[in-house]
Rosetta silent file (secondary structure, phi, psi, omega in degrees, C-alpha in Angstrom):
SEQUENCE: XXXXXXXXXXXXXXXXXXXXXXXXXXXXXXXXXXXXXXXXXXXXXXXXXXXXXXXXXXXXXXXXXXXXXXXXXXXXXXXXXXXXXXXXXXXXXXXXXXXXXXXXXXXXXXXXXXXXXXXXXXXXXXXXXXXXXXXXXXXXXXXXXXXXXXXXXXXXXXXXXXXXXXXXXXXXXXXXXXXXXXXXXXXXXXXXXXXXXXXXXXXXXXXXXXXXXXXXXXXXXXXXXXXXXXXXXXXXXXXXXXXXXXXXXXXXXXXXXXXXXXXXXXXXXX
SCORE:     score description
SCORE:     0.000 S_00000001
   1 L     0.000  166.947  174.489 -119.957   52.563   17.301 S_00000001
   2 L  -104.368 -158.812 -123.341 -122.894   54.452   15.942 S_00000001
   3 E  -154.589  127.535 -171.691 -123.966   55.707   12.743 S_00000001
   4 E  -115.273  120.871  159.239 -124.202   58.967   10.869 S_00000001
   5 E  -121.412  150.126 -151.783 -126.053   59.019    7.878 S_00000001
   6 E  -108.552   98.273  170.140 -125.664   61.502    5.320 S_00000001
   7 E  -110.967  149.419 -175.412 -129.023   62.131    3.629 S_00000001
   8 L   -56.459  132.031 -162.315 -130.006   63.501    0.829 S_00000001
   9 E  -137.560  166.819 -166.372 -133.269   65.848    1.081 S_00000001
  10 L   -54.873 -174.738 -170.130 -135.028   67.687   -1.817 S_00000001
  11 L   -90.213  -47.510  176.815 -133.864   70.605   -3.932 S_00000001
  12 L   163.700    5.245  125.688 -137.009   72.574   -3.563 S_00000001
  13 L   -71.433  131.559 -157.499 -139.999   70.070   -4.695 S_00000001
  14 L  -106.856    2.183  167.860 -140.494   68.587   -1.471 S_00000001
  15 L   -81.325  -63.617  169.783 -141.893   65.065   -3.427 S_00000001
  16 L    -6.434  -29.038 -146.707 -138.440   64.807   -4.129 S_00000001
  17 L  -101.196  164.267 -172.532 -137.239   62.971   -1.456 S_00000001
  18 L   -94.044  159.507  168.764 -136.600   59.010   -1.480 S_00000001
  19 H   -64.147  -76.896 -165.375 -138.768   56.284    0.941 S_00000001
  20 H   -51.471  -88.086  -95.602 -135.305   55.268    2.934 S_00000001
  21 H   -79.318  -14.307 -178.918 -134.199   58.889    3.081 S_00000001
  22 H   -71.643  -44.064 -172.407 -138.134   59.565    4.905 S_00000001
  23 H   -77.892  -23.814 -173.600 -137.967   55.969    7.201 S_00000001
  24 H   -75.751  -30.265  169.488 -133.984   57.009    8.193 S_00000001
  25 H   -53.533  -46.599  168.189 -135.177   60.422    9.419 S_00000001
  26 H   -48.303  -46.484 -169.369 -137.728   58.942   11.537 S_00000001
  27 H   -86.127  -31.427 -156.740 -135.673   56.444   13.366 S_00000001
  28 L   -88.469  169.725 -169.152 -132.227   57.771   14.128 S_00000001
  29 L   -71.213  -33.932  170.824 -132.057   59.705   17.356 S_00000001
  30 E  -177.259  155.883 -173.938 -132.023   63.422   15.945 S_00000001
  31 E   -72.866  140.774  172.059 -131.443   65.192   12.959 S_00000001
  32 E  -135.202  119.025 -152.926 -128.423   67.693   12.315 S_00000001
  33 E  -139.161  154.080 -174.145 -129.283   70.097   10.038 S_00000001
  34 L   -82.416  -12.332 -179.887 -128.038   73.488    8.634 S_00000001
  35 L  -150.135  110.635 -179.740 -131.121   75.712    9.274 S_00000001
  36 L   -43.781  -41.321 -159.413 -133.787   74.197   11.667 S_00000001
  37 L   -88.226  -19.611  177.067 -136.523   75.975   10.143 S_00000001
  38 H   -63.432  -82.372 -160.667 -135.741   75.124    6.442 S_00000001
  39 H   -55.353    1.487  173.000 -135.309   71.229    7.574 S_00000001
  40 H   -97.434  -43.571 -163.489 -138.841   71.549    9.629 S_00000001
  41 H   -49.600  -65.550 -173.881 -140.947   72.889    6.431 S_00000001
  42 H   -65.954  -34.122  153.058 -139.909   69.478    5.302 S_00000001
  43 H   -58.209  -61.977  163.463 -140.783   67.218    8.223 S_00000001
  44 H   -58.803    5.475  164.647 -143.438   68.336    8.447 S_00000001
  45 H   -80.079  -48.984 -148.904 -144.992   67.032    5.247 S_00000001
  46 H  -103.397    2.338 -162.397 -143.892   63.899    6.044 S_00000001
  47 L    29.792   57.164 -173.897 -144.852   64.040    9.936 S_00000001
  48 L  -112.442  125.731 -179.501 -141.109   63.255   11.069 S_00000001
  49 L   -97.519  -21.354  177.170 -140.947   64.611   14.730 S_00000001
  50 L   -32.112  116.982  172.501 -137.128   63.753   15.226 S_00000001
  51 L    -4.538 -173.192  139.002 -135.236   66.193   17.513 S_00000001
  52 L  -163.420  159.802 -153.663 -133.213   68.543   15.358 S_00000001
  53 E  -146.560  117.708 -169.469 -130.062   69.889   16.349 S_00000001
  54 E   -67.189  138.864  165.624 -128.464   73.168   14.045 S_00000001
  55 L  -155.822   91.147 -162.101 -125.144   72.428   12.560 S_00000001
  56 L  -117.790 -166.916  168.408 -123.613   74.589    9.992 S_00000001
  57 H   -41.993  -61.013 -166.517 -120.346   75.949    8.614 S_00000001
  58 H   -60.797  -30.259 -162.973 -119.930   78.297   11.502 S_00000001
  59 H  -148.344   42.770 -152.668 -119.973   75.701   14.281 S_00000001
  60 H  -110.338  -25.212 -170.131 -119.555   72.025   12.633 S_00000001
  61 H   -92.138  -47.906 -177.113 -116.377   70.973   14.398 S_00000001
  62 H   -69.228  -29.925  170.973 -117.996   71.784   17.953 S_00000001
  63 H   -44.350  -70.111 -164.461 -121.438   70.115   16.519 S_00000001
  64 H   -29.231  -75.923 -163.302 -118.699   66.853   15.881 S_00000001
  65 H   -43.896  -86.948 -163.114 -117.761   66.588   19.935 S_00000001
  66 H   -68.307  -10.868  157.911 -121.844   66.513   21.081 S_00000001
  67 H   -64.782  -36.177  172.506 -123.112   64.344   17.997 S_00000001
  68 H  -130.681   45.951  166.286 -121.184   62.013   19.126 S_00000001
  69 H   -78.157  -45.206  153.123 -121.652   61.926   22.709 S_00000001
  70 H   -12.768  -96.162 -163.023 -125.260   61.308   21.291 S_00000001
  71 H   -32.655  -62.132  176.533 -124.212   58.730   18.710 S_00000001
  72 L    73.140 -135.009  173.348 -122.673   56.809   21.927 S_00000001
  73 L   -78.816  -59.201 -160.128 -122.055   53.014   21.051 S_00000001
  74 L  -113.398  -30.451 -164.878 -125.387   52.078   19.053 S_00000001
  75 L   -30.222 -168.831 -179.436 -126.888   55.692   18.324 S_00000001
  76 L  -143.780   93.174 -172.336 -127.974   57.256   14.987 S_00000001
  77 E  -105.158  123.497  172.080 -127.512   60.553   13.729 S_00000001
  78 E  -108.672  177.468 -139.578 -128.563   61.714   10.280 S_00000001
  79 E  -117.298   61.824 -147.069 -127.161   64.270    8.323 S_00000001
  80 E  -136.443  136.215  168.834 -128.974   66.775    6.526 S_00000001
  81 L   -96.762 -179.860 -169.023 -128.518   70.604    4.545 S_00000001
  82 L   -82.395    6.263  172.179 -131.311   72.748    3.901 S_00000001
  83 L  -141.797  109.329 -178.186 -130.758   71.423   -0.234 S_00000001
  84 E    71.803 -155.967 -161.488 -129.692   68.553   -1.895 S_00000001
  85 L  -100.510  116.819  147.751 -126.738   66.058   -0.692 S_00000001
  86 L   -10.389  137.679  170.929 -124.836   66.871    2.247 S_00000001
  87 L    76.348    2.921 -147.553 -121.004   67.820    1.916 S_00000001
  88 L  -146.748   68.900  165.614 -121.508   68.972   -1.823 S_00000001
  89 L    74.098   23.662 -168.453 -121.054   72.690   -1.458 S_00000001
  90 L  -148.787 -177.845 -173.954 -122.793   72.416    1.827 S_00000001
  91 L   -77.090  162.204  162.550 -121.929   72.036    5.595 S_00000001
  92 L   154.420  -71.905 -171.081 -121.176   68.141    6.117 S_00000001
  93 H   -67.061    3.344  153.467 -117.480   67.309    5.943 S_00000001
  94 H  -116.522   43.740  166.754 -116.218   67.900    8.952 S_00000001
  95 H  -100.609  -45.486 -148.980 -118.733   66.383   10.698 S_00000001
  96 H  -111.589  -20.827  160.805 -118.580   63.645    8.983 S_00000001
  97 L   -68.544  -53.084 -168.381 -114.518   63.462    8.980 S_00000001
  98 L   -72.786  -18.547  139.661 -114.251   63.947   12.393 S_00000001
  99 L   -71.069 -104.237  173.561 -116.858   61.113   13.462 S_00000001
 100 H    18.488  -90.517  173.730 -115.239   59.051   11.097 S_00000001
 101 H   -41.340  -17.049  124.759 -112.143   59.401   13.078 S_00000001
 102 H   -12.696  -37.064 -163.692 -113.792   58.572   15.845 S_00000001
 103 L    89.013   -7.598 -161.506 -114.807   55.218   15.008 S_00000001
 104 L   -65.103 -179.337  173.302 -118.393   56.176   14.169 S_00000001
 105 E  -107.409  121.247  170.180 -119.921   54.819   10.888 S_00000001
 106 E   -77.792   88.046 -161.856 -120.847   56.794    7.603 S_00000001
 107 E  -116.453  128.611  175.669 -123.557   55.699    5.586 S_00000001
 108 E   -89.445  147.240  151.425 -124.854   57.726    2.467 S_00000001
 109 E   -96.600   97.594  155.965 -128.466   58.238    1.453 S_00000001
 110 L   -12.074   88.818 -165.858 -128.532   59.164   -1.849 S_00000001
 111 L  -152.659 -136.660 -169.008 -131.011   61.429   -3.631 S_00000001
 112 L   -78.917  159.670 -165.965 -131.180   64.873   -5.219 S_00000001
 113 L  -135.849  160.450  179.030 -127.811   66.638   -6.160 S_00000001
 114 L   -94.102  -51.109 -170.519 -127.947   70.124   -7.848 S_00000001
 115 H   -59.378  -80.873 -171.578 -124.882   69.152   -9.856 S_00000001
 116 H   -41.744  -71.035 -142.266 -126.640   65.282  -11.223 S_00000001
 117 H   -67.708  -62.750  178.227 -130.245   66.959  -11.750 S_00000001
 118 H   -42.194  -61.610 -178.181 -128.278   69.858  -14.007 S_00000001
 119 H   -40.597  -40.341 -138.636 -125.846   66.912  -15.840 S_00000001
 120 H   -86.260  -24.698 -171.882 -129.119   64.774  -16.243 S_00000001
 121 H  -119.164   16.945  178.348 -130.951   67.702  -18.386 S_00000001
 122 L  -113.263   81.658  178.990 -127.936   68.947  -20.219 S_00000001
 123 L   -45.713  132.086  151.928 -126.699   66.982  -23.695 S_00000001
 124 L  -144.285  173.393  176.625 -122.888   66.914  -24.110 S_00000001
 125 L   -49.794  -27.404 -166.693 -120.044   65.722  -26.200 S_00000001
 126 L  -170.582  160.236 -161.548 -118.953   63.090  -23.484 S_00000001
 127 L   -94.468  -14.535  156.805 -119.365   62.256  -19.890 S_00000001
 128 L   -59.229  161.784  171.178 -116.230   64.074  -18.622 S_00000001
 129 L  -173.833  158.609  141.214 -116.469   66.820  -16.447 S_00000001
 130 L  -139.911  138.263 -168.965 -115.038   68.840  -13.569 S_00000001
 131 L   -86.242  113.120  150.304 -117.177   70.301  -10.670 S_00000001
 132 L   -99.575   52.650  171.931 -115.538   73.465   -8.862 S_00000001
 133 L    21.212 -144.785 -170.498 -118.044   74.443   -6.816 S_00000001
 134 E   -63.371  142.621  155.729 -118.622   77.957   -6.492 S_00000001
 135 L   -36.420  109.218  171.402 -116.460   80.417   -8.641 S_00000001
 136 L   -57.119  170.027 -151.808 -113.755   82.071   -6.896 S_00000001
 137 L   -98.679   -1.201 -158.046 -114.698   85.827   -6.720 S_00000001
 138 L  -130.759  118.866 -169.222 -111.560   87.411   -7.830 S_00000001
 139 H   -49.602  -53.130  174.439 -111.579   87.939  -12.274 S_00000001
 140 H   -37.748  -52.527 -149.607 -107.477   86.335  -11.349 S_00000001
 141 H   -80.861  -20.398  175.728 -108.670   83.264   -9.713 S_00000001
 142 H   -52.569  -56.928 -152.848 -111.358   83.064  -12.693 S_00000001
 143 H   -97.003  -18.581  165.023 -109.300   82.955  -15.405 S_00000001
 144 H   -77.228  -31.239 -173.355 -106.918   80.066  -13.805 S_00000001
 145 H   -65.851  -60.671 -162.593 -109.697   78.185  -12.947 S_00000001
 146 H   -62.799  -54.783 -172.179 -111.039   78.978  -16.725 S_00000001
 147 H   -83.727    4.275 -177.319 -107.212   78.072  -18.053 S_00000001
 148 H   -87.934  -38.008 -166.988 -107.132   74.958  -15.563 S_00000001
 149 L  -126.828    8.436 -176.939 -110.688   72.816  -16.861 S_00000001
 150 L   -59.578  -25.009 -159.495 -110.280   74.779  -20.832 S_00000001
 151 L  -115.999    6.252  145.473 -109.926   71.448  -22.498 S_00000001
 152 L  -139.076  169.237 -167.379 -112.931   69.509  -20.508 S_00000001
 153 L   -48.104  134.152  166.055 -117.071   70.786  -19.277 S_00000001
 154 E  -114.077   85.434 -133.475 -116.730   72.772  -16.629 S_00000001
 155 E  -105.219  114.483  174.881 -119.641   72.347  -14.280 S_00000001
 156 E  -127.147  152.203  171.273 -119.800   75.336  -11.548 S_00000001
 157 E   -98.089  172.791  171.640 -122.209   76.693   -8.597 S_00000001
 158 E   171.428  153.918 -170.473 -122.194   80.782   -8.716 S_00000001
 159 L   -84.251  165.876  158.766 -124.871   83.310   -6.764 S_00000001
 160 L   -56.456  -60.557 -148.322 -127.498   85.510   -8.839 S_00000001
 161 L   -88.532    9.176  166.138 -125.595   88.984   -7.963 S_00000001
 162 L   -94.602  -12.019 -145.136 -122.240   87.282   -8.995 S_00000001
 163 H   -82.691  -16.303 -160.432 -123.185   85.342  -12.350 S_00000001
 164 H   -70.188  -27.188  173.843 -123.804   88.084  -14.495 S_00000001
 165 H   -42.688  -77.665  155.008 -119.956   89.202  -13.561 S_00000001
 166 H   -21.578  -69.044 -179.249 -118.571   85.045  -14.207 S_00000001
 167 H   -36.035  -57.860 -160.375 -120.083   85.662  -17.615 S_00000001
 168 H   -76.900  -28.898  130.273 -118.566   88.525  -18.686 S_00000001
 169 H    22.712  -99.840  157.721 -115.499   86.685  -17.535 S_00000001
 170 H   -68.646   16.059 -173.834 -115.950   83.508  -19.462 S_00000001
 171 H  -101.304  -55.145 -175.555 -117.072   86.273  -22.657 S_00000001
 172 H   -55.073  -93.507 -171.458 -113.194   87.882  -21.945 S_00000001
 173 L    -5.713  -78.648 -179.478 -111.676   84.463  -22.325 S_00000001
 174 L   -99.914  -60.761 -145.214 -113.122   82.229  -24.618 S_00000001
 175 L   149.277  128.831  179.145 -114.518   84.334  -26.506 S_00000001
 176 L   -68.222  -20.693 -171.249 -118.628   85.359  -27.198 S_00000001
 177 L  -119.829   78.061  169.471 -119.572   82.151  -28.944 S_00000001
 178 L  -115.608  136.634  166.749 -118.165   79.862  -26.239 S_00000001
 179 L   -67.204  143.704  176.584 -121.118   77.360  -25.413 S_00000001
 180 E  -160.806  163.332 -171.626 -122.279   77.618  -21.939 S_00000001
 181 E  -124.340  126.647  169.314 -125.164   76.046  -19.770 S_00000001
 182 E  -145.815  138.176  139.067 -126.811   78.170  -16.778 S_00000001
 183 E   -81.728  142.196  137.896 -129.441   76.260  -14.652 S_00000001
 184 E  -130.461  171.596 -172.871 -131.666   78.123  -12.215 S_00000001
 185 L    20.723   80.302 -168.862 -134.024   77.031   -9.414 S_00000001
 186 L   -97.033  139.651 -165.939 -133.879   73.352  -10.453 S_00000001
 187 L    64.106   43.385  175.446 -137.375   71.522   -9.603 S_00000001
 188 L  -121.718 -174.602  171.928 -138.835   74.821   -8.120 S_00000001
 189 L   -57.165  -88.851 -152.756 -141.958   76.958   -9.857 S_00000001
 190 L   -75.764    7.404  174.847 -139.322   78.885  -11.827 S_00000001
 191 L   -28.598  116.938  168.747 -137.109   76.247  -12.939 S_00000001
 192 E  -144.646  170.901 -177.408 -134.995   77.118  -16.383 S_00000001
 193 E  -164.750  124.405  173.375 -132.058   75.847  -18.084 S_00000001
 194 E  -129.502  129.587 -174.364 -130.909   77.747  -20.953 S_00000001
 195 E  -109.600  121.980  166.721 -128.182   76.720  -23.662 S_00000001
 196 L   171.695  137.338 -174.344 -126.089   78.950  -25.794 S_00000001
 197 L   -31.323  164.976 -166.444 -123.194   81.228  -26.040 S_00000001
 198 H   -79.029  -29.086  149.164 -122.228   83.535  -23.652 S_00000001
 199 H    23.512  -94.608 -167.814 -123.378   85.894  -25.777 S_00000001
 200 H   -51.328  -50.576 -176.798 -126.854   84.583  -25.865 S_00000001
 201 H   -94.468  -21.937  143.230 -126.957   84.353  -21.833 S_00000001
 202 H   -31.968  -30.520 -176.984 -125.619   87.207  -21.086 S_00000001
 203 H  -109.769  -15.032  167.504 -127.959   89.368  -23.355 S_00000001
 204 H   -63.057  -90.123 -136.021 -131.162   86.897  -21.841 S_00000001
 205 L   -61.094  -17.441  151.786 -130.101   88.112  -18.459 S_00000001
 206 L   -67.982   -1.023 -171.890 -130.546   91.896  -19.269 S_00000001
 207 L  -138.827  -11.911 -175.439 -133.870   91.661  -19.452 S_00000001
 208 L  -103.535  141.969  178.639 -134.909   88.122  -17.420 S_00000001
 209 L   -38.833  152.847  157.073 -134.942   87.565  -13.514 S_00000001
 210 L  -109.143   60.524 -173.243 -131.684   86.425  -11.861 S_00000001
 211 L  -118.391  139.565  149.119 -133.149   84.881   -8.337 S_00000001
 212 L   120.963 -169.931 -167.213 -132.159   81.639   -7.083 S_00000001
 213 L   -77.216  123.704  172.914 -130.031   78.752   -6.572 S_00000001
 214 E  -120.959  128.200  159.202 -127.461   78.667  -10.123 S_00000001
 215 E  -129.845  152.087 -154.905 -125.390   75.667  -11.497 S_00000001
 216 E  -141.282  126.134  161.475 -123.529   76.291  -14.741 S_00000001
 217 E  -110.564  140.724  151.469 -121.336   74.744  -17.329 S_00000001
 218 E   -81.483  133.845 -172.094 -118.921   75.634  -19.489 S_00000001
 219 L  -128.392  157.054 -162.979 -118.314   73.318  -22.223 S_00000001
 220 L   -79.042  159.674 -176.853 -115.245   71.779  -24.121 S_00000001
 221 L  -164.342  107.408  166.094 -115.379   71.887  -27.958 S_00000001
 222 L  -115.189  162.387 -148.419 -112.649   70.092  -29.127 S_00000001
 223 L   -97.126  149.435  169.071 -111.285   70.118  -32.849 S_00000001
 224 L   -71.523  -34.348  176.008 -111.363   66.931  -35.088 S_00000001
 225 L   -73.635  149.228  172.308 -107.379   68.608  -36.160 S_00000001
 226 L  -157.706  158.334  160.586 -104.884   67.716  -33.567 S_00000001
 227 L   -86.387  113.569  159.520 -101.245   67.454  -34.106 S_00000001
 228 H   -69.646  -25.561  175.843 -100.795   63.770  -34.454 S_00000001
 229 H   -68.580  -51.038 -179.151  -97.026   63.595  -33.767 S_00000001
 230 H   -48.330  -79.873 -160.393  -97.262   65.358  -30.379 S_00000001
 231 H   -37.722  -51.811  177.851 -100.416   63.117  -29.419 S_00000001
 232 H   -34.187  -61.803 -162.730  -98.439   59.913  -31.124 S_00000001
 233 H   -69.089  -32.282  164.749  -95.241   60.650  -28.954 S_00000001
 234 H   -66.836    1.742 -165.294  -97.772   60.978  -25.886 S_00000001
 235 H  -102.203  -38.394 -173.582  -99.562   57.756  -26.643 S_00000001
 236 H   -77.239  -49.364  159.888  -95.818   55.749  -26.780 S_00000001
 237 H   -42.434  -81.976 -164.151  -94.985   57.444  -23.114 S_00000001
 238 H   -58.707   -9.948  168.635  -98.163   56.077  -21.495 S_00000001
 239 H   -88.454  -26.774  135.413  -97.599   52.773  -23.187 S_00000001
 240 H   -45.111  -28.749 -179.017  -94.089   52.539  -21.748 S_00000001
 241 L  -108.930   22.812  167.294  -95.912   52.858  -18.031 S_00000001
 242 L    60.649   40.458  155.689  -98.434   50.184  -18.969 S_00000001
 243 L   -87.839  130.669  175.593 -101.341   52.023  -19.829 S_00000001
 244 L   -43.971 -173.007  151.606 -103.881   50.588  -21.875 S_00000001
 245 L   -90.393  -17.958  162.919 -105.222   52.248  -24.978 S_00000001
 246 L   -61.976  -53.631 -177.612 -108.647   53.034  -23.252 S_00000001
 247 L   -57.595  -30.228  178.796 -107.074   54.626  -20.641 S_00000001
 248 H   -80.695  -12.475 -169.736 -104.697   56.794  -22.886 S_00000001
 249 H   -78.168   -9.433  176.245 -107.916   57.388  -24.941 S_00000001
 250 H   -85.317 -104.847 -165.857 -109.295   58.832  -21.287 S_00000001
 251 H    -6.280  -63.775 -136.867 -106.065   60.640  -20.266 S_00000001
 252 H   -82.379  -67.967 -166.230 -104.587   62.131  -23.476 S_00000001
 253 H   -50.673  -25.420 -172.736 -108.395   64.565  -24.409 S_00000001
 254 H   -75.048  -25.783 -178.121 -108.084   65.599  -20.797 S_00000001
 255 H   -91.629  -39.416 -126.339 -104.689   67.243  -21.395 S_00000001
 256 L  -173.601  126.430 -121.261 -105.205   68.172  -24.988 S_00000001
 257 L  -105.260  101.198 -165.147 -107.639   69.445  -27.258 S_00000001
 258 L  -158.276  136.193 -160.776 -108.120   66.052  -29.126 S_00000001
 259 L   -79.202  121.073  160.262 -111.742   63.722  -29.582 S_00000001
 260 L   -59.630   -4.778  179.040 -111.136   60.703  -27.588 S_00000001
 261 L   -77.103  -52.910 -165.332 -112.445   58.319  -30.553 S_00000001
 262 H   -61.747  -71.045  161.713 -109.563   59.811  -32.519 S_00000001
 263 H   -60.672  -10.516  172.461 -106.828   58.990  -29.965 S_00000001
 264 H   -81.145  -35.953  172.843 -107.967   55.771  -29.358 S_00000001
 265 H   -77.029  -19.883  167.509 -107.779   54.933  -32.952 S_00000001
 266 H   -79.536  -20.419 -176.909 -103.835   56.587  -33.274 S_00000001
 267 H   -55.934  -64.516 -163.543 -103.392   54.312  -30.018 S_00000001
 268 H   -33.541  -52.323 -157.489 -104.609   50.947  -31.520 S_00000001
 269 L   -79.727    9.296 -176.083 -101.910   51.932  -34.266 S_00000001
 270 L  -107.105    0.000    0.000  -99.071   52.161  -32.411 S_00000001
């Protein structure tokens, strides 16, 4: 059957982009892209003439049916949003479920992520995380979301005319000197990434532009005190169901606001 590839295209430096994801545009039979005119700015630098064919949120299932009338037996299709990796907070997956089902083939090209390029310029305690994509809009849906990820980084998308709202939010919550992360317009002219309580970003943001693209963390700060008997009696339950002690030394900080170093060292002692 033929072959959908899902590639990655820049953020907004248009150097970005990888050598495969530039030779797979060329070759496959046409492009499917969320804004035509966005994904032409970028061929053209690169003088890639491949059809393009609009496919967005609004129309992605009906897209599905004529890509891969296209696609046929041997075809090609690639896969592209007007930012970053397909499927990520973007148009993609049901394009790419519904070929899939199909028989067609999925192959990713790999390149800039909004999400990676923020992680990659942000120090943290540890390499957990969880990504919710955009912030639900309702202050309810906030604060479960907020009591849902409180004990690991909580890595969010959010608009300009919503974030200063999400702040005051995560201010109500935690607290003002909760640590927080806000990227904007990463790799553009106006690129910033500022670290500090919400405080701190909250009182930047009365007086500094808000434009652009935003990804945002919240971050876990967990205590060197823990109750060791609770954590103890949860380290002998996962070692009855044949978990290792790395793995409870994963598990156990995700539930509970305890340094994974720590539990791994009450595991070893049990």
């Amino acid at each position: 059957m033929g072959t959908l590839y899902a590639v990655a295209v820049p953020l907004g430096n248009l150097s970005d982009i990888t050598l495969r994801a530039i030779e797979i545009l060329k070759n496959v039979d046409c492009i499917a892209c969320e804004d035509t005119r966005n994904t032409r700015v970028l061929l053209d630098k690169y003088d890639i003439s491949t059809r393009l064919i609009d496919c967005h949120k609004f129309n992605e299932k009906e897209r599905s049916e004529k890509l891969s009338e296209l696609m046929g037996e041997t075809g090609s299709v690639a896969l592209v949003s007007d930012a970053g990796t397909p499927g990520i907070c973007d148009p993609g997956c049901v394009v790419e479920k519904e070929l899939m089902q199909k028989g067609h083939k999925s192959v990713p090209i790999p390149g800039a992520s909004a999400l990676t390029a923020f992680l990659s310029a942000v120090p943290r305690e540890d390499e957990f995380f969880a990504f919710t994509g955009f912030m639900p809009r309702t202050n309810i849906k906030r604060q479960e979301l907020f009591e849902k990820f409180r004990n690991i980084n909580c890595i969010f998308y959010e608009s300009p005319n919503r974030l200063r709202e999400t702040l005051k939010d995560i201010k109500e919550y935690f607290g003002a000197d909760k640590k927080i992360a806000i990227g904007r317009e990463l790799t553009k002219i106006f690129e910033e990434i500022k670290i500090g309580t919400v405080e701190e970003i909250i009182n930047y943001y009365e007086t500094n532009t808000l434009k652009g693209e935003i990804v945002g963390m919240i971050f876990t700060e967990k205590s060197d005190e823990i109750d060791e008997t609770e954590i103890i009696n949860d380290i002998k339950k996962l070692k009855k169901e044949g978990f290792s002690n790395k793995d409870i030394s994963k598990i156990i900080p995700l539930m509970k606001n305890a340094q994974k170093n720590k539990v791994y060292e009450l595991a070893l002692k049990q």
